[in-house]
CSV table of C-alpha atoms and ligand atoms in Angstrom, one decimal:
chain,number,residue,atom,x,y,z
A,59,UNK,CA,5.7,47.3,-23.2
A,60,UNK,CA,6.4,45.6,-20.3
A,61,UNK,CA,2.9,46.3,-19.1
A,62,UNK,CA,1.5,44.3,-21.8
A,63,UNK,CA,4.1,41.7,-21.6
A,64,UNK,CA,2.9,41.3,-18.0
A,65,UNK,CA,-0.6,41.3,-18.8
A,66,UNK,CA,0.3,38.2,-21.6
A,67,UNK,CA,1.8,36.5,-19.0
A,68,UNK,CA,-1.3,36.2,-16.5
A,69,UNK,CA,-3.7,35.4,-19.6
A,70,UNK,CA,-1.1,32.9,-20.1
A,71,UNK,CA,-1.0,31.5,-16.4
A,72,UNK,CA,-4.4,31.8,-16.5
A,73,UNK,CA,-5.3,29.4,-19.3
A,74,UNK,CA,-3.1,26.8,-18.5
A,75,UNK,CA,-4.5,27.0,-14.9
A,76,UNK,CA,-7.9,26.6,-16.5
A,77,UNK,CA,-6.3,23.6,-18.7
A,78,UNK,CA,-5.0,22.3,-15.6
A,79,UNK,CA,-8.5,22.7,-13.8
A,80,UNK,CA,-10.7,21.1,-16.7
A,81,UNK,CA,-8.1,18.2,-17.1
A,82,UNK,CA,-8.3,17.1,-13.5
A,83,UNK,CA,-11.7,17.8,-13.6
A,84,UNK,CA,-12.1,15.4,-16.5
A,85,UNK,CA,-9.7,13.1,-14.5
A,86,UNK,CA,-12.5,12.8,-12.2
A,87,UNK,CA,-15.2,12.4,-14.2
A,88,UNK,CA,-13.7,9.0,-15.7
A,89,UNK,CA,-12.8,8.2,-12.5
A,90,UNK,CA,-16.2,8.7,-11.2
A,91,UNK,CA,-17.0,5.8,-14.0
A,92,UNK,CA,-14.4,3.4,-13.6
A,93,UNK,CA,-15.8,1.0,-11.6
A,94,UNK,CA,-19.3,0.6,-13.7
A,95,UNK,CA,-17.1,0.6,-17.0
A,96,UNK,CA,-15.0,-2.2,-15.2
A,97,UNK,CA,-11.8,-0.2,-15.9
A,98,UNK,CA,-10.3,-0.8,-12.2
A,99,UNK,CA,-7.9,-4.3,-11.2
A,100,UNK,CA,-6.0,-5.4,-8.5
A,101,UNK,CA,-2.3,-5.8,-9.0
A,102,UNK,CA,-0.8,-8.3,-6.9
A,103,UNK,CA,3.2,-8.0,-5.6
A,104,UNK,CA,4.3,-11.0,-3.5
A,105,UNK,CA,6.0,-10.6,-0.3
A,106,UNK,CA,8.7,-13.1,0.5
A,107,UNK,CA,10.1,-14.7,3.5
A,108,UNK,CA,13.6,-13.8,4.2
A,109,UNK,CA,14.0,-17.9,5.9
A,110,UNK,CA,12.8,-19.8,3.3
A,111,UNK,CA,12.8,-17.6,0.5
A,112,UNK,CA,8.8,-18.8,-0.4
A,113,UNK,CA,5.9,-16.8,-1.1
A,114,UNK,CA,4.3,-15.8,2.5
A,115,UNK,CA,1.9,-13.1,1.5
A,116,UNK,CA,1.0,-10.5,-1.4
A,117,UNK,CA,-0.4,-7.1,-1.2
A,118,UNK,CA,-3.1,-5.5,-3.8
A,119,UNK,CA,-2.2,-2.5,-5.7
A,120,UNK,CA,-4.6,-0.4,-7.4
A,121,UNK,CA,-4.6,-0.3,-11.4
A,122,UNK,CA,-6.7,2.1,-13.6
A,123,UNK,CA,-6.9,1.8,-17.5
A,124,UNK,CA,-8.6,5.0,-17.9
A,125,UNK,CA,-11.0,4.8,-21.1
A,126,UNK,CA,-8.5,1.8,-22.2
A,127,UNK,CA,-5.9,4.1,-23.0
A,128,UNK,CA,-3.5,2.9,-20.7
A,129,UNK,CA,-2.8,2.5,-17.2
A,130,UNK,CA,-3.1,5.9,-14.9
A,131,UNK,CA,-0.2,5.8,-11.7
A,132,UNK,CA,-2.1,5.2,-8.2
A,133,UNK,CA,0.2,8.0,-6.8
A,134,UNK,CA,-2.0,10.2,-9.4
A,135,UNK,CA,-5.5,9.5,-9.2
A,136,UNK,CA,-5.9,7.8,-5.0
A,137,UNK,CA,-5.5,11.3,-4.0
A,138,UNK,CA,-7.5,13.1,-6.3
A,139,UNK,CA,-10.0,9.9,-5.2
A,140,UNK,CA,-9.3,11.3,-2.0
A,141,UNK,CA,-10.3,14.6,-2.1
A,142,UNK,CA,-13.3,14.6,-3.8
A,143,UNK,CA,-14.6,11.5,-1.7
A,144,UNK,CA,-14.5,9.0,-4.4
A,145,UNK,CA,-12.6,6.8,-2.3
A,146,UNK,CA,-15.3,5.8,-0.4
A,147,UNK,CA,-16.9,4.0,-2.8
A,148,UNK,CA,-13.5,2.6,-4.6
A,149,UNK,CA,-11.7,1.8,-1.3
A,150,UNK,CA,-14.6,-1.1,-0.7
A,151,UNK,CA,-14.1,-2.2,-4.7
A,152,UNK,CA,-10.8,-2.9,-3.3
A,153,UNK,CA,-11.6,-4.4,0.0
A,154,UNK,CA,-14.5,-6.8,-1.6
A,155,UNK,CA,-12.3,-7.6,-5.1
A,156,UNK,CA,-9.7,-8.4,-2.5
A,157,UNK,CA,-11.6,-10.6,-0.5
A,158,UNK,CA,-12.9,-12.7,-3.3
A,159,UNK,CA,-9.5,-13.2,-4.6
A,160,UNK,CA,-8.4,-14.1,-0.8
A,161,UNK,CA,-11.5,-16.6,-1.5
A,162,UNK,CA,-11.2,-17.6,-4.7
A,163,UNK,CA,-7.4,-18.8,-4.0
A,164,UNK,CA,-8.5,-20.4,-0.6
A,165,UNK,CA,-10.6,-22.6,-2.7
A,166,UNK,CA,-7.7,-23.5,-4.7
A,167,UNK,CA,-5.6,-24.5,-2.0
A,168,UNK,CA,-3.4,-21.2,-2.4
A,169,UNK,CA,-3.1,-20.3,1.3
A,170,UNK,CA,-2.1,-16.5,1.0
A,171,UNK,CA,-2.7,-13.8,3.3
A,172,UNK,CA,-3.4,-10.4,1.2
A,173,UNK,CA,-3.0,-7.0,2.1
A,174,UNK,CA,-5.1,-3.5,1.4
A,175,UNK,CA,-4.2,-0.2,1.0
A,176,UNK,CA,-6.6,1.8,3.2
A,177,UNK,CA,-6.3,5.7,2.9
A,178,UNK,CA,-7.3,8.4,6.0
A,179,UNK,CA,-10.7,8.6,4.5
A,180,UNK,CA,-11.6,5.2,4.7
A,181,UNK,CA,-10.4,4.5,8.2
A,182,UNK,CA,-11.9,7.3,9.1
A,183,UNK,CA,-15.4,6.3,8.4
A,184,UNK,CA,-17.5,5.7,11.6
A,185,UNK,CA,-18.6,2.3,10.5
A,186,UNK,CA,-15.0,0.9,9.1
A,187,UNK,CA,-14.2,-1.8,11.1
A,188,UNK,CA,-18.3,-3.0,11.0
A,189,UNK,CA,-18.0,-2.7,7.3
A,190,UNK,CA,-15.0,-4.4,7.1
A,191,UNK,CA,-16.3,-7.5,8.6
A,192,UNK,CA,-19.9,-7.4,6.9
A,193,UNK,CA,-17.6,-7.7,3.6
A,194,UNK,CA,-15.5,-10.5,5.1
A,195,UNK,CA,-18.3,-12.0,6.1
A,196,UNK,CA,-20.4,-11.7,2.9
A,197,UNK,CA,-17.7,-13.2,1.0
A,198,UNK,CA,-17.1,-16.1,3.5
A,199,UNK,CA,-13.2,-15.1,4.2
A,200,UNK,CA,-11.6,-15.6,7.2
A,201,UNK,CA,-10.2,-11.9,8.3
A,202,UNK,CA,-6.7,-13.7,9.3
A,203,UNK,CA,-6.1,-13.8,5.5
A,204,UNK,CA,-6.8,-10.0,5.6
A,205,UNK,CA,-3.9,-7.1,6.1
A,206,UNK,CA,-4.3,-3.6,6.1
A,207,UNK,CA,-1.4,-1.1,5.3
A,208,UNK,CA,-2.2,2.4,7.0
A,209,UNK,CA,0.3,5.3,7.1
A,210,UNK,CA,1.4,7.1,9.8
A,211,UNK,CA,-0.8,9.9,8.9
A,212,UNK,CA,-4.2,8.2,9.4
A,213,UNK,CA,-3.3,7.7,12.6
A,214,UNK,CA,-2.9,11.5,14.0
A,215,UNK,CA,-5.9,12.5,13.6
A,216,UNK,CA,-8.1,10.9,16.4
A,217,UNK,CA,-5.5,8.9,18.6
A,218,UNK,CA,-7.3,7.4,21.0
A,219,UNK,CA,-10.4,6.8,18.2
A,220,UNK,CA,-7.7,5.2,15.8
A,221,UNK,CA,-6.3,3.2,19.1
A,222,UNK,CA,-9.7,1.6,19.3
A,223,UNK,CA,-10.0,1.1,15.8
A,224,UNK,CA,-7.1,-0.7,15.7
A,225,UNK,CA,-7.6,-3.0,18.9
A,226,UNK,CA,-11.1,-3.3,17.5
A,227,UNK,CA,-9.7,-4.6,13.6
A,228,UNK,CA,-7.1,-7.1,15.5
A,229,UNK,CA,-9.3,-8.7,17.8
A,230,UNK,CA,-11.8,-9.4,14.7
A,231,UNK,CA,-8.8,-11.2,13.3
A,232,UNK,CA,-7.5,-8.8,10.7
A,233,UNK,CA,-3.6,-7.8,10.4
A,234,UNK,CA,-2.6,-4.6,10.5
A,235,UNK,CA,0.7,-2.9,8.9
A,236,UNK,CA,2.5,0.3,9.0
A,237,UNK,CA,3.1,1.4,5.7
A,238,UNK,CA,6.1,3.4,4.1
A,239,UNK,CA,7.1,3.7,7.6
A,240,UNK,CA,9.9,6.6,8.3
A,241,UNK,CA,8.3,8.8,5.9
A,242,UNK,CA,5.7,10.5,7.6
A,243,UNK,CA,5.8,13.1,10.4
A,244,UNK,CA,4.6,10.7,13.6
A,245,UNK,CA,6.9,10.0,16.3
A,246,UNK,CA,8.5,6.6,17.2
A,247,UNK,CA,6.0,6.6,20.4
A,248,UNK,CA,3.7,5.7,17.7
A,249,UNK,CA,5.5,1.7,17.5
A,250,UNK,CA,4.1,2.0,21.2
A,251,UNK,CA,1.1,3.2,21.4
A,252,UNK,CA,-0.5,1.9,18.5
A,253,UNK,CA,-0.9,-2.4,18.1
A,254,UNK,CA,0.8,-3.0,14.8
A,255,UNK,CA,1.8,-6.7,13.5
A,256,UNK,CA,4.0,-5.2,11.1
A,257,UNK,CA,6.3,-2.3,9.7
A,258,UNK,CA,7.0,-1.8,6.4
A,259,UNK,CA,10.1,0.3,6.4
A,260,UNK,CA,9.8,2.6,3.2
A,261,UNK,CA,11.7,2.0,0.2
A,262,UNK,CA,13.6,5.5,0.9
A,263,UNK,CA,15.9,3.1,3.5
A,264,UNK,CA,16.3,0.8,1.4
A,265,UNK,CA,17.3,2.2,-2.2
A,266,UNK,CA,21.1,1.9,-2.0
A,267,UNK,CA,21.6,1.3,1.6
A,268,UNK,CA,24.8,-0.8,1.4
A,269,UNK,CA,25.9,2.3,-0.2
A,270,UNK,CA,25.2,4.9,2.3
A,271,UNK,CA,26.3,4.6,6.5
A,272,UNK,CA,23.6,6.6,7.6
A,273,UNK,CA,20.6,5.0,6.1
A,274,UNK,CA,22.2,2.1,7.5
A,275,UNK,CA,22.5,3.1,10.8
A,276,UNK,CA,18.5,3.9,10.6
A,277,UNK,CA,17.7,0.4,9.2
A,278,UNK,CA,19.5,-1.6,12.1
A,279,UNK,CA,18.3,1.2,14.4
A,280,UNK,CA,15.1,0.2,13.1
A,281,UNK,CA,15.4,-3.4,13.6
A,282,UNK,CA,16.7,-3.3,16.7
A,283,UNK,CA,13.7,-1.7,18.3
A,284,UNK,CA,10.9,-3.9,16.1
A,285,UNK,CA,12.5,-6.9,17.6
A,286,UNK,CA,12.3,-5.6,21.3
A,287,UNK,CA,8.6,-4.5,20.1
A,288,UNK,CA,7.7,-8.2,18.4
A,289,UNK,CA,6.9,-6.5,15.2
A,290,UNK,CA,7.4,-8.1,12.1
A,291,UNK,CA,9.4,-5.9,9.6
A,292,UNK,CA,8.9,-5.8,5.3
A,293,UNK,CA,11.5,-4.1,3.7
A,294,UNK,CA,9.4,-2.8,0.3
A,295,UNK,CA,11.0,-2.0,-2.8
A,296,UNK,CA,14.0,-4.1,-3.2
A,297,UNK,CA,15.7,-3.9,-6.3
A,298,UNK,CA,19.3,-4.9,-5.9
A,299,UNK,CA,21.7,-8.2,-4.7
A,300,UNK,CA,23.5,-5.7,-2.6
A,301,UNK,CA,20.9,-4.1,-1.5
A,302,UNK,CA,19.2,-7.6,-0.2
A,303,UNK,CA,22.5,-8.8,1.5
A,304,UNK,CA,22.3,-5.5,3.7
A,305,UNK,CA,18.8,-6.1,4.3
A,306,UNK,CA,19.2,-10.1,4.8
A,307,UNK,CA,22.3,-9.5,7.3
A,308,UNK,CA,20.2,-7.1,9.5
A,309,UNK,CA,17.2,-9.0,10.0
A,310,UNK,CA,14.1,-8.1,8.2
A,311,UNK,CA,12.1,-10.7,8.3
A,312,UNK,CA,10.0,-10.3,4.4
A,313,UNK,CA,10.9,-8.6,1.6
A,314,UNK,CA,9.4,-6.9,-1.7
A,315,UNK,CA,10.5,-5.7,-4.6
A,316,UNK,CA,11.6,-6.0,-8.1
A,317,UNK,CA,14.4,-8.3,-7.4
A,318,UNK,CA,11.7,-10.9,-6.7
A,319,UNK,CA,8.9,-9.8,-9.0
A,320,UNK,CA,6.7,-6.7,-9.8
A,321,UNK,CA,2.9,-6.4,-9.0
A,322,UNK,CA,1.5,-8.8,-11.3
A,323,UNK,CA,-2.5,-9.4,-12.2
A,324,UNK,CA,-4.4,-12.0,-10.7
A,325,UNK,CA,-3.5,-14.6,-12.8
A,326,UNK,CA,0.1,-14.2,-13.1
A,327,UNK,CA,0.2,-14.3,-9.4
A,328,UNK,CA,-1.2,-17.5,-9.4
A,329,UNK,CA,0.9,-19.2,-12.2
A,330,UNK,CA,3.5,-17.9,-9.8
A,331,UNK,CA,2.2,-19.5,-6.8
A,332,UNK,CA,2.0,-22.9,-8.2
A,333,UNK,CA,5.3,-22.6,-9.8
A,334,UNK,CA,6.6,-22.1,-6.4
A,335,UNK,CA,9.6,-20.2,-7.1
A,336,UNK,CA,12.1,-19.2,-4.2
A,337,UNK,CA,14.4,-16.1,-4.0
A,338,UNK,CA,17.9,-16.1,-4.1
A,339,UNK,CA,19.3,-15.9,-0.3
A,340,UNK,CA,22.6,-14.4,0.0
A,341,UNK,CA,24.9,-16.7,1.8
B,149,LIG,P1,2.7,1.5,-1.3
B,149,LIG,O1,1.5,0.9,-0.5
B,149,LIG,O2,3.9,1.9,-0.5
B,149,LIG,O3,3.1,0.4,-2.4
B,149,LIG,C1,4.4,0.1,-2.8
B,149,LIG,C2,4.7,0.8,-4.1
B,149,LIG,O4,6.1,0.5,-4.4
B,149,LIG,C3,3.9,0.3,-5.3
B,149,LIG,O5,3.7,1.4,-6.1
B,149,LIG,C4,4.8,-0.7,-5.9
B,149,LIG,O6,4.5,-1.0,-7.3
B,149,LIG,C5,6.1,-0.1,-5.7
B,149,LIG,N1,7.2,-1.0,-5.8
B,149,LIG,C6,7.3,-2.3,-5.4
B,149,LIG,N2,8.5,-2.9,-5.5
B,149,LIG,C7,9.3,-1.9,-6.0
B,149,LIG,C8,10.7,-1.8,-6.3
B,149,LIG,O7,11.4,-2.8,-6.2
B,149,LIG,N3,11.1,-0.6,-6.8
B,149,LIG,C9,10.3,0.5,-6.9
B,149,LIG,N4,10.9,1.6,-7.4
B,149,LIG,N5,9.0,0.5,-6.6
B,149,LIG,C10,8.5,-0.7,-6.1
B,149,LIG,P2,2.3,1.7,-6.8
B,149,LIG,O8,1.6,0.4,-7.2
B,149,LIG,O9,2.5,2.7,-7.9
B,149,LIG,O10,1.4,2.4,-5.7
B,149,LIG,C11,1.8,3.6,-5.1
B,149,LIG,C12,1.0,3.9,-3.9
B,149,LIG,O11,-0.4,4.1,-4.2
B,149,LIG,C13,1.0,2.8,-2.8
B,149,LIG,O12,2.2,2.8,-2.1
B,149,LIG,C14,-0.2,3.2,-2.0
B,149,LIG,O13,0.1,4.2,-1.1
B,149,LIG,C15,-1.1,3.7,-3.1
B,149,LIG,N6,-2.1,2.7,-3.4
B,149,LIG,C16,-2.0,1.7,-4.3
B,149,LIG,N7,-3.1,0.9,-4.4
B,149,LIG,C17,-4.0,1.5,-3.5
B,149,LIG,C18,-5.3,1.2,-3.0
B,149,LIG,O14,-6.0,0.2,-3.4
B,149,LIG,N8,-5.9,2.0,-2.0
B,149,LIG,C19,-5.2,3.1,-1.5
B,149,LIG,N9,-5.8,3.8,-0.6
B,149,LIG,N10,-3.9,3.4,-1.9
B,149,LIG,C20,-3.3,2.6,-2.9
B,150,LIG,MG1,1.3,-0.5,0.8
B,151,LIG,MG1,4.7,1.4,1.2
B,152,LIG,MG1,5.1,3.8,-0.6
């Protein structure tokens, strides 16, 4: 009957709810371990001067090899690291593997500012900006080779605490970014209000843009006002010649993407750096 049908159903919905509860649930549980079983590693993606076409920065992105068995996608597991707190204790394995690499290529004459991901949570923490710099200090790195990329939605919480943060982080020396900038819900008031060095306008403007008169509109829109408000702009996620000429004609001043090169690991990064390669400019 269609009773019973009904009642296989929910039984149904029900175990693969449970499947779905006991997998993330295991998901946590080797994420809980990653660190001590040395399963986490900084990717590096270079960030390239739109001038010159050289190397002028890179930022870290966050790889896990879960039991070995193959890389798991940061878009999956940072927010599950998230809400159960577990950022906490990653978001510094990021910060202090970042800084040694910031140190380790200073010492080899590679002079190249990195930038961190930071998530709400970690910001958030009372002590960020003091923990921040104990790690800086610890590893003997001077904070201007140090970015962070925060989203717009850190930022809403506490304004005028997040205001101070950020005042506090710059005047220590540290870079700050906007990250996937147009994306989230704050209003352009925020390019005021809070003191940013740079905006990374989110791949979403840039995916086809020489294709599509609106998105256009927003990027030199965009660029108009980051220019009145001396902020350095990143376009992220480049893929395509045409895409780049749009980009290149309407003054962004970086770029990143795969038309340059994909996050690589450590050492790939630096066989890149000394190779010194330059991107193709459009003419
Ligand atoms: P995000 O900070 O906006 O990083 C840029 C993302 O775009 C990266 O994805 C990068 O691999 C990807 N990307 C770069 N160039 C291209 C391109 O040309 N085409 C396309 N389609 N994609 C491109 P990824 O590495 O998967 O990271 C996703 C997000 O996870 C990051 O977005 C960031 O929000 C978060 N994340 C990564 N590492 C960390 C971390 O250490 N801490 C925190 N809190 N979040 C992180
Ligand atoms: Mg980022
Ligand atoms: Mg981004
Ligand atoms: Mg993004």
């Amino acid at each position: 009957s269609s009773r019973s049908y009904g009642g296989n159903r929910c039984t149904l919905y029900r175990d693969s709810l449970q499947v779905l509860s006991s997998e993330s649930l295991a998901l946590e549980a080797d994420l809980q371990k990653a660190i001590a079983r040395n399963e986490l590693q900084l990717y590096y993606q270079p960030k390239v001067c739109l001038k010159t076409g050289k190397i002028v920065g890179a930022e870290a992105l966050l790889r896990w090899n879960r039991c070995n068995n193959g890389l798991v996608s940061p878009g999956l597991f940072i927010p599950l690291a998230e809400e159960t707190g577990l950022i906490e204790t990653i978001g510094e394995w990021v910060v202090k593997t970042a800084c040694r690499q910031i140190k380790t290529w200073t010492n080899l004459g590679l002079l190249i500012p990195v930038a961190v991901n930071v998530s709400a949570y970690q910001f958030n923490q009372a002590n960020f900006c003091e923990h921040l710099m104990e790690i800086l200090n610890d590893q003997g790195v001077d904070p201007a080779y140090l970015e962070l990329e925060l989203t717009e939605s850190i930022l809403v919480k506490n304004e005028e605490l997040s205001i101070r943060k950020l005042k506090e982080l710059k005047s220590l020396g540290v870079k700050v970014s906007i990250d996937d900038f147009g994306t989230g819900y704050s209003s352009l008031n925020y390019l005021n209000k809070f003191p940013f060095d740079t905006l990374k306008l989110d791949r979403c403007f840039v995916k086809d843009v020489h294709q599509n008169p609106k998105t256009q509109a927003i990027v030199k829109a965009v660029t108009m006002m980051t220019k009145q408000l001396n902020l350095k702009v990143v376009a992220e996620g480049v893929e395509t010649a045409e895409e780049l000429a749009f980009i290149y004609d309407n003054l962004c001043h970086e770029i990143q993407g795969y038309i340059f090169s994909p996050p690589l690991t450590d050492a790939q990064f630096e066989g890149l750096l000394k190779s010194d390669p330059e991107l193709n400019l459009p003419n």
